[in-house]
Amino acid sequence: APEATVFTHHWDADEAEMANLATSDQSGILLSNHSYGIPGGWVNGTWAGDPSISSREDWKFGFYDEMSRALDEIAYNAPYYLIGRSAGNERDDVGDGSFPPDGPYDNIGLAKVAKNVITVGAVNKISSGYTNKDDVVMSRFSSWGPTDDGRIKPDLVGAGVNITSTFETSNDAYGTIRGTSMSTPNVIGTLALLQELNSITTGNYLKSSALKGLAIHTVYEAGEEIGPDYSFGWGLMNAKGA
């Protein structure tokens, strides 16, 4: 989305900043990308769960907490603002055997399970273009749902393996990176282009609920069975279809 204006922030105090930047009419920001989250399960060889709550899984996975509620309130109060959250990269974390591995299912943490956000998983790129659902290959790390109350998460997936992105070594550096931190801005940039198109053709922006609905109901089919699942969500982002 080369004509978009991008603002960057630290992730602390993000809820207040998001509420400030998003307003209830069409004058606020339309989209935000959040490629971060509170670590869950196995993190660099250390288990982040609480054995007094559960020794079978980290309680944070799939749990709708106060942060999730706060994000849903922000989105509700700013109906044109869609929040993108990375699903996480927890599925292949196995630890040292003292606690169970994070995968395969129910390893999407906290704010990523909010209802009014769009949560994005990561799959391999399809270099030759989509022809059928078998073309969509799941990454080995992308976190899977469901939420603890049974909802579908992630909402959809995007390319998140071997992605060229800005990199940390200098202010003008690029690198090749993988993760749902790559697939989520991929999807959010696509949604920005859809908002631009709708503005050009109708003079208005789409409400976030309509934009999210459009995205998940025009996806490329993915997964073993037809329809949504806890791995691919509704499917692979399809910009042309949307």
Short mmCIF file of N, CA, C and O in Angstrom, two decimals, residues 112-222:
data_model
loop_
_atom_site.label_atom_id
_atom_site.label_comp_id
_atom_site.label_asym_id
_atom_site.label_seq_id
_atom_site.Cartn_x
_atom_site.Cartn_y
_atom_site.Cartn_z
N LYS A 112 -5.01 -11.79 21.11
CA LYS A 112 -5.19 -12.31 19.75
C LYS A 112 -6.53 -13.03 19.58
O LYS A 112 -6.95 -13.31 18.46
N VAL A 113 -7.21 -13.34 20.69
CA VAL A 113 -8.51 -14.03 20.61
C VAL A 113 -9.67 -13.07 20.70
O VAL A 113 -10.83 -13.50 20.75
N ALA A 114 -9.42 -11.76 20.73
CA ALA A 114 -10.50 -10.79 20.77
C ALA A 114 -11.45 -10.99 19.59
O ALA A 114 -11.05 -11.43 18.52
N LYS A 115 -12.71 -10.65 19.79
CA LYS A 115 -13.74 -10.96 18.80
C LYS A 115 -13.72 -10.01 17.61
O LYS A 115 -13.99 -10.41 16.48
N ASN A 116 -13.46 -8.73 17.86
CA ASN A 116 -13.60 -7.71 16.82
C ASN A 116 -12.30 -7.39 16.10
O ASN A 116 -12.27 -6.49 15.26
N VAL A 117 -11.22 -8.11 16.41
CA VAL A 117 -9.96 -7.96 15.67
C VAL A 117 -9.94 -8.98 14.54
O VAL A 117 -10.78 -9.88 14.48
N ILE A 118 -8.97 -8.85 13.63
CA ILE A 118 -8.75 -9.87 12.62
C ILE A 118 -7.40 -10.52 12.93
O ILE A 118 -6.37 -9.86 12.95
N THR A 119 -7.43 -11.81 13.24
CA THR A 119 -6.26 -12.55 13.67
C THR A 119 -5.73 -13.37 12.50
O THR A 119 -6.49 -14.10 11.86
N VAL A 120 -4.43 -13.26 12.24
CA VAL A 120 -3.85 -13.78 11.00
C VAL A 120 -2.79 -14.83 11.30
O VAL A 120 -1.86 -14.59 12.08
N GLY A 121 -2.91 -16.00 10.67
CA GLY A 121 -1.89 -17.04 10.72
C GLY A 121 -0.97 -16.95 9.51
O GLY A 121 -1.16 -16.12 8.62
N ALA A 122 0.05 -17.82 9.47
CA ALA A 122 1.07 -17.74 8.43
C ALA A 122 1.19 -19.05 7.66
O ALA A 122 1.25 -20.13 8.25
N VAL A 123 1.22 -18.93 6.33
CA VAL A 123 1.45 -20.08 5.44
C VAL A 123 2.60 -19.75 4.50
O VAL A 123 3.07 -18.62 4.43
N ASN A 124 3.03 -20.76 3.75
CA ASN A 124 4.07 -20.56 2.75
C ASN A 124 3.55 -19.71 1.60
O ASN A 124 2.35 -19.71 1.31
N LYS A 125 4.45 -19.01 0.93
CA LYS A 125 4.08 -18.29 -0.28
C LYS A 125 3.72 -19.27 -1.39
O LYS A 125 4.22 -20.40 -1.42
N ILE A 126 2.84 -18.86 -2.30
CA ILE A 126 2.48 -19.67 -3.46
C ILE A 126 3.04 -18.97 -4.69
O ILE A 126 2.43 -18.05 -5.23
N SER A 127 4.21 -19.39 -5.12
CA SER A 127 4.91 -18.64 -6.17
C SER A 127 4.22 -18.72 -7.51
O SER A 127 4.29 -17.80 -8.32
N SER A 128 3.53 -19.83 -7.80
CA SER A 128 2.92 -20.01 -9.12
C SER A 128 1.45 -19.64 -9.16
O SER A 128 0.80 -19.80 -10.19
N GLY A 129 0.91 -19.15 -8.06
CA GLY A 129 -0.50 -18.76 -8.03
C GLY A 129 -1.39 -19.89 -7.55
O GLY A 129 -1.10 -21.07 -7.72
N TYR A 130 -2.52 -19.52 -6.95
CA TYR A 130 -3.44 -20.49 -6.36
C TYR A 130 -4.24 -21.23 -7.43
O TYR A 130 -4.79 -20.61 -8.34
N THR A 131 -4.30 -22.55 -7.32
CA THR A 131 -5.17 -23.36 -8.18
C THR A 131 -6.17 -24.19 -7.38
O THR A 131 -7.30 -24.37 -7.81
N ASN A 132 -5.74 -24.70 -6.21
CA ASN A 132 -6.66 -25.45 -5.35
C ASN A 132 -6.14 -25.41 -3.91
O ASN A 132 -5.04 -24.91 -3.65
N LYS A 133 -6.94 -25.95 -3.00
CA LYS A 133 -6.63 -25.83 -1.58
C LYS A 133 -5.30 -26.49 -1.18
O LYS A 133 -4.68 -26.11 -0.19
N ASP A 134 -4.86 -27.47 -1.97
CA ASP A 134 -3.60 -28.13 -1.65
C ASP A 134 -2.39 -27.24 -1.88
O ASP A 134 -1.28 -27.55 -1.42
N ASP A 135 -2.59 -26.13 -2.61
CA ASP A 135 -1.49 -25.18 -2.81
C ASP A 135 -1.14 -24.42 -1.54
O ASP A 135 -0.04 -23.87 -1.41
N VAL A 136 -2.08 -24.36 -0.60
CA VAL A 136 -1.88 -23.58 0.62
C VAL A 136 -1.24 -24.48 1.66
O VAL A 136 -1.89 -25.36 2.24
N VAL A 137 0.05 -24.26 1.92
CA VAL A 137 0.82 -25.13 2.82
C VAL A 137 1.05 -24.38 4.13
O VAL A 137 1.65 -23.29 4.15
N MET A 138 0.60 -24.98 5.21
CA MET A 138 0.75 -24.38 6.53
C MET A 138 2.22 -24.31 6.95
O MET A 138 2.99 -25.25 6.71
N SER A 139 2.62 -23.20 7.55
CA SER A 139 3.95 -23.11 8.14
C SER A 139 4.02 -24.04 9.35
O SER A 139 3.00 -24.43 9.92
N ARG A 140 5.22 -24.36 9.77
CA ARG A 140 5.35 -25.31 10.89
C ARG A 140 5.17 -24.62 12.24
O ARG A 140 5.06 -25.30 13.27
N PHE A 141 5.10 -23.29 12.27
CA PHE A 141 5.09 -22.56 13.53
C PHE A 141 3.78 -21.85 13.84
O PHE A 141 3.49 -21.57 15.01
N SER A 142 2.97 -21.53 12.83
CA SER A 142 1.80 -20.66 13.02
C SER A 142 0.84 -21.23 14.06
O SER A 142 0.45 -22.40 14.00
N SER A 143 0.44 -20.42 15.02
CA SER A 143 -0.42 -20.87 16.10
C SER A 143 -1.83 -21.18 15.60
O SER A 143 -2.35 -20.50 14.72
N TRP A 144 -2.43 -22.19 16.21
CA TRP A 144 -3.78 -22.63 15.86
C TRP A 144 -4.74 -22.40 17.02
O TRP A 144 -4.35 -22.37 18.18
N GLY A 145 -6.02 -22.26 16.69
CA GLY A 145 -7.08 -22.16 17.68
C GLY A 145 -7.48 -23.54 18.17
O GLY A 145 -6.74 -24.51 18.01
N PRO A 146 -8.67 -23.67 18.75
CA PRO A 146 -9.70 -22.63 18.89
C PRO A 146 -9.45 -21.74 20.10
O PRO A 146 -8.49 -21.93 20.85
N THR A 147 -10.35 -20.76 20.29
CA THR A 147 -10.39 -20.04 21.55
C THR A 147 -11.02 -20.96 22.60
O THR A 147 -11.65 -21.97 22.27
N ASP A 148 -10.88 -20.59 23.86
CA ASP A 148 -11.46 -21.43 24.93
C ASP A 148 -12.98 -21.49 24.85
O ASP A 148 -13.58 -22.44 25.37
N ASP A 149 -13.61 -20.50 24.25
CA ASP A 149 -15.07 -20.55 24.10
C ASP A 149 -15.49 -21.10 22.73
O ASP A 149 -16.66 -21.01 22.35
N GLY A 150 -14.53 -21.68 21.99
CA GLY A 150 -14.86 -22.44 20.79
C GLY A 150 -14.89 -21.67 19.49
O GLY A 150 -15.20 -22.25 18.45
N ARG A 151 -14.55 -20.37 19.51
CA ARG A 151 -14.61 -19.59 18.28
C ARG A 151 -13.46 -19.93 17.33
O ARG A 151 -12.40 -20.37 17.76
N ILE A 152 -13.69 -19.67 16.03
CA ILE A 152 -12.65 -19.85 15.02
C ILE A 152 -11.58 -18.79 15.18
O ILE A 152 -11.86 -17.60 15.16
N LYS A 153 -10.37 -19.19 15.38
CA LYS A 153 -9.16 -18.36 15.29
C LYS A 153 -8.06 -19.27 14.76
O LYS A 153 -8.01 -20.44 15.17
N PRO A 154 -7.18 -18.82 13.89
CA PRO A 154 -7.14 -17.47 13.32
C PRO A 154 -8.35 -17.22 12.42
O PRO A 154 -9.06 -18.15 12.05
N ASP A 155 -8.56 -15.95 12.04
CA ASP A 155 -9.65 -15.64 11.12
C ASP A 155 -9.30 -16.03 9.69
O ASP A 155 -10.16 -16.49 8.95
N LEU A 156 -8.05 -15.84 9.31
CA LEU A 156 -7.56 -16.23 7.99
C LEU A 156 -6.04 -16.32 8.05
O LEU A 156 -5.44 -16.10 9.09
N VAL A 157 -5.43 -16.66 6.93
CA VAL A 157 -3.97 -16.78 6.88
C VAL A 157 -3.44 -15.96 5.70
O VAL A 157 -4.17 -15.65 4.76
N GLY A 158 -2.16 -15.62 5.79
CA GLY A 158 -1.47 -14.93 4.72
C GLY A 158 -0.05 -15.46 4.59
O GLY A 158 0.42 -16.23 5.44
N ALA A 159 0.64 -15.05 3.55
CA ALA A 159 2.02 -15.48 3.35
C ALA A 159 2.90 -14.95 4.48
O ALA A 159 2.92 -13.74 4.74
N GLY A 160 3.64 -15.87 5.15
CA GLY A 160 4.46 -15.45 6.27
C GLY A 160 5.80 -16.16 6.37
O GLY A 160 6.43 -16.15 7.41
N VAL A 161 6.24 -16.79 5.27
CA VAL A 161 7.51 -17.51 5.25
C VAL A 161 8.38 -16.94 4.13
O VAL A 161 7.91 -16.75 3.01
N ASN A 162 9.64 -16.64 4.45
CA ASN A 162 10.58 -16.05 3.49
C ASN A 162 10.05 -14.74 2.91
O ASN A 162 10.01 -14.54 1.69
N ILE A 163 9.66 -13.85 3.80
CA ILE A 163 9.11 -12.55 3.41
C ILE A 163 10.19 -11.48 3.53
O ILE A 163 10.90 -11.40 4.55
N THR A 164 10.36 -10.66 2.51
CA THR A 164 11.28 -9.53 2.57
C THR A 164 10.63 -8.42 3.38
O THR A 164 9.51 -8.00 3.09
N SER A 165 11.35 -7.96 4.40
CA SER A 165 10.79 -6.97 5.32
C SER A 165 11.87 -6.02 5.79
O SER A 165 13.07 -6.31 5.68
N THR A 166 11.44 -4.90 6.34
CA THR A 166 12.39 -4.05 7.05
C THR A 166 13.07 -4.87 8.14
O THR A 166 12.49 -5.81 8.69
N PHE A 167 14.32 -4.50 8.45
CA PHE A 167 15.11 -5.31 9.38
C PHE A 167 15.77 -4.41 10.41
O PHE A 167 15.87 -3.19 10.23
N GLU A 168 16.23 -4.99 11.51
CA GLU A 168 16.65 -4.23 12.68
C GLU A 168 18.09 -3.72 12.64
O GLU A 168 18.49 -2.93 13.50
N THR A 169 18.89 -4.14 11.67
CA THR A 169 20.32 -3.82 11.71
C THR A 169 20.64 -2.36 11.41
O THR A 169 21.68 -1.85 11.81
N SER A 170 19.75 -1.68 10.68
CA SER A 170 19.94 -0.25 10.43
C SER A 170 18.60 0.34 10.00
O SER A 170 17.62 -0.38 9.78
N ASN A 171 18.55 1.66 9.86
CA ASN A 171 17.29 2.33 9.52
C ASN A 171 16.84 2.07 8.08
O ASN A 171 15.68 2.34 7.74
N ASP A 172 17.75 1.57 7.23
CA ASP A 172 17.36 1.30 5.85
C ASP A 172 17.63 -0.15 5.45
O ASP A 172 17.77 -0.47 4.27
N ALA A 173 17.69 -1.03 6.45
CA ALA A 173 18.02 -2.44 6.18
C ALA A 173 16.78 -3.26 5.86
O ALA A 173 15.68 -2.98 6.36
N TYR A 174 16.96 -4.27 5.03
CA TYR A 174 15.93 -5.26 4.72
C TYR A 174 16.48 -6.64 5.01
O TYR A 174 17.68 -6.88 4.96
N GLY A 175 15.58 -7.56 5.31
CA GLY A 175 15.97 -8.94 5.54
C GLY A 175 14.85 -9.88 5.14
O GLY A 175 13.74 -9.44 4.81
N THR A 176 15.14 -11.18 5.15
CA THR A 176 14.14 -12.20 4.85
C THR A 176 13.73 -12.86 6.17
O THR A 176 14.57 -13.42 6.87
N ILE A 177 12.46 -12.77 6.50
CA ILE A 177 11.97 -13.14 7.82
C ILE A 177 10.75 -14.04 7.67
O ILE A 177 10.08 -14.04 6.64
N ARG A 178 10.45 -14.81 8.72
CA ARG A 178 9.24 -15.63 8.74
C ARG A 178 8.47 -15.33 10.03
O ARG A 178 9.02 -14.82 11.00
N GLY A 179 7.19 -15.65 10.02
CA GLY A 179 6.39 -15.51 11.23
C GLY A 179 5.03 -14.92 10.93
O GLY A 179 4.79 -14.34 9.87
N THR A 180 4.12 -15.07 11.88
CA THR A 180 2.82 -14.41 11.74
C THR A 180 2.99 -12.90 11.85
O THR A 180 2.10 -12.14 11.48
N SER A 181 4.16 -12.46 12.33
CA SER A 181 4.48 -11.03 12.30
C SER A 181 4.71 -10.52 10.88
O SER A 181 4.72 -9.31 10.65
N MET A 182 4.89 -11.43 9.95
CA MET A 182 5.00 -11.07 8.53
C MET A 182 3.65 -11.19 7.82
O MET A 182 3.28 -10.36 7.00
N SER A 183 2.91 -12.24 8.12
CA SER A 183 1.63 -12.45 7.42
C SER A 183 0.59 -11.41 7.81
O SER A 183 -0.26 -11.04 6.99
N THR A 184 0.64 -10.91 9.03
CA THR A 184 -0.37 -9.95 9.47
C THR A 184 -0.25 -8.61 8.76
O THR A 184 -1.25 -8.10 8.23
N PRO A 185 0.94 -7.98 8.68
CA PRO A 185 1.03 -6.76 7.88
C PRO A 185 0.76 -7.00 6.41
O PRO A 185 0.29 -6.09 5.70
N ASN A 186 1.06 -8.20 5.91
CA ASN A 186 0.69 -8.58 4.54
C ASN A 186 -0.82 -8.39 4.35
O ASN A 186 -1.28 -7.72 3.42
N VAL A 187 -1.60 -8.96 5.26
CA VAL A 187 -3.06 -8.87 5.17
C VAL A 187 -3.55 -7.44 5.41
O VAL A 187 -4.42 -6.94 4.70
N ILE A 188 -2.97 -6.76 6.41
CA ILE A 188 -3.42 -5.40 6.72
C ILE A 188 -3.14 -4.45 5.55
O ILE A 188 -3.96 -3.58 5.23
N GLY A 189 -2.00 -4.60 4.90
CA GLY A 189 -1.72 -3.79 3.72
C GLY A 189 -2.72 -4.05 2.61
O GLY A 189 -3.16 -3.12 1.90
N THR A 190 -3.11 -5.31 2.44
CA THR A 190 -4.13 -5.66 1.45
C THR A 190 -5.46 -4.99 1.79
O THR A 190 -6.15 -4.45 0.91
N LEU A 191 -5.83 -5.01 3.06
CA LEU A 191 -7.09 -4.39 3.48
C LEU A 191 -7.05 -2.87 3.28
O LEU A 191 -8.09 -2.25 2.99
N ALA A 192 -5.87 -2.28 3.42
CA ALA A 192 -5.74 -0.85 3.15
C ALA A 192 -6.06 -0.55 1.68
O ALA A 192 -6.73 0.44 1.35
N LEU A 193 -5.58 -1.41 0.79
CA LEU A 193 -5.88 -1.23 -0.64
C LEU A 193 -7.36 -1.40 -0.93
O LEU A 193 -7.93 -0.70 -1.77
N LEU A 194 -8.01 -2.33 -0.22
CA LEU A 194 -9.45 -2.51 -0.40
C LEU A 194 -10.22 -1.28 0.09
O LEU A 194 -11.21 -0.87 -0.53
N GLN A 195 -9.77 -0.69 1.18
CA GLN A 195 -10.40 0.54 1.65
C GLN A 195 -10.22 1.68 0.64
O GLN A 195 -11.15 2.46 0.38
N GLU A 196 -9.03 1.75 0.06
CA GLU A 196 -8.79 2.76 -0.97
C GLU A 196 -9.72 2.56 -2.15
O GLU A 196 -10.34 3.51 -2.66
N LEU A 197 -9.85 1.33 -2.60
CA LEU A 197 -10.72 1.02 -3.73
C LEU A 197 -12.17 1.38 -3.43
O LEU A 197 -12.86 1.99 -4.26
N ASN A 198 -12.64 1.04 -2.25
CA ASN A 198 -14.02 1.35 -1.91
C ASN A 198 -14.25 2.85 -1.82
O ASN A 198 -15.30 3.38 -2.22
N SER A 199 -13.24 3.57 -1.31
CA SER A 199 -13.34 5.02 -1.24
C SER A 199 -13.42 5.65 -2.63
O SER A 199 -14.19 6.58 -2.86
N ILE A 200 -12.62 5.12 -3.56
CA ILE A 200 -12.62 5.64 -4.93
C ILE A 200 -13.95 5.37 -5.62
O ILE A 200 -14.49 6.23 -6.32
N THR A 201 -14.50 4.17 -5.41
CA THR A 201 -15.69 3.77 -6.16
C THR A 201 -16.99 4.24 -5.53
O THR A 201 -17.99 4.44 -6.23
N THR A 202 -17.01 4.44 -4.19
CA THR A 202 -18.26 4.82 -3.53
C THR A 202 -18.19 6.14 -2.79
O THR A 202 -19.23 6.67 -2.39
N GLY A 203 -16.98 6.67 -2.58
CA GLY A 203 -16.83 7.89 -1.80
C GLY A 203 -16.80 7.66 -0.30
O GLY A 203 -16.75 8.62 0.47
N ASN A 204 -16.86 6.39 0.13
CA ASN A 204 -16.87 6.07 1.56
C ASN A 204 -15.90 4.93 1.86
O ASN A 204 -15.55 4.15 0.97
N TYR A 205 -15.54 4.83 3.13
CA TYR A 205 -14.80 3.67 3.60
C TYR A 205 -15.76 2.62 4.12
O TYR A 205 -16.89 2.93 4.53
N LEU A 206 -15.33 1.38 4.11
CA LEU A 206 -16.11 0.30 4.70
C LEU A 206 -15.97 0.32 6.21
O LEU A 206 -14.90 0.59 6.74
N LYS A 207 -17.06 0.01 6.90
CA LYS A 207 -16.93 -0.24 8.33
C LYS A 207 -16.05 -1.47 8.53
O LYS A 207 -15.99 -2.36 7.69
N SER A 208 -15.39 -1.54 9.68
CA SER A 208 -14.46 -2.63 9.93
C SER A 208 -15.15 -3.99 9.91
O SER A 208 -14.58 -4.98 9.45
N SER A 209 -16.40 -4.05 10.37
CA SER A 209 -17.13 -5.32 10.35
C SER A 209 -17.38 -5.78 8.92
O SER A 209 -17.28 -6.98 8.62
N ALA A 210 -17.69 -4.84 8.04
CA ALA A 210 -17.89 -5.19 6.63
C ALA A 210 -16.58 -5.60 5.97
O ALA A 210 -16.54 -6.56 5.19
N LEU A 211 -15.50 -4.89 6.31
CA LEU A 211 -14.19 -5.21 5.73
C LEU A 211 -13.72 -6.59 6.18
O LEU A 211 -13.23 -7.39 5.36
N LYS A 212 -13.88 -6.89 7.46
CA LYS A 212 -13.50 -8.20 7.97
C LYS A 212 -14.36 -9.30 7.34
O LYS A 212 -13.86 -10.35 6.92
N GLY A 213 -15.66 -9.04 7.25
CA GLY A 213 -16.55 -10.02 6.61
C GLY A 213 -16.20 -10.25 5.16
O GLY A 213 -16.21 -11.40 4.68
N LEU A 214 -15.88 -9.16 4.45
CA LEU A 214 -15.47 -9.28 3.05
C LEU A 214 -14.22 -10.13 2.92
O LEU A 214 -14.13 -11.01 2.05
N ALA A 215 -13.25 -9.89 3.80
CA ALA A 215 -11.98 -10.60 3.71
C ALA A 215 -12.16 -12.10 3.96
O ALA A 215 -11.64 -12.93 3.21
N ILE A 216 -12.90 -12.46 5.01
CA ILE A 216 -12.97 -13.88 5.37
C ILE A 216 -13.93 -14.65 4.47
O ILE A 216 -13.82 -15.88 4.39
N HIS A 217 -14.83 -13.97 3.78
CA HIS A 217 -15.77 -14.69 2.91
C HIS A 217 -15.37 -14.67 1.44
O HIS A 217 -16.14 -15.16 0.59
N THR A 218 -14.20 -14.13 1.13
CA THR A 218 -13.68 -14.20 -0.24
C THR A 218 -12.34 -14.91 -0.29
O THR A 218 -11.64 -14.85 -1.29
N VAL A 219 -11.97 -15.60 0.78
CA VAL A 219 -10.67 -16.26 0.85
C VAL A 219 -10.57 -17.40 -0.16
O VAL A 219 -11.56 -17.92 -0.66
N TYR A 220 -9.33 -17.80 -0.43
CA TYR A 220 -9.06 -19.07 -1.10
C TYR A 220 -9.23 -20.20 -0.09
O TYR A 220 -8.74 -20.11 1.03
N GLU A 221 -9.91 -21.24 -0.51
CA GLU A 221 -10.10 -22.40 0.36
C GLU A 221 -8.77 -23.01 0.73
O GLU A 221 -7.85 -23.11 -0.08
N ALA A 222 -8.65 -23.44 2.00
CA ALA A 222 -7.42 -24.07 2.50
C ALA A 222 -7.79 -25.10 3.55
O ALA A 222 -8.85 -25.01 4.17
#
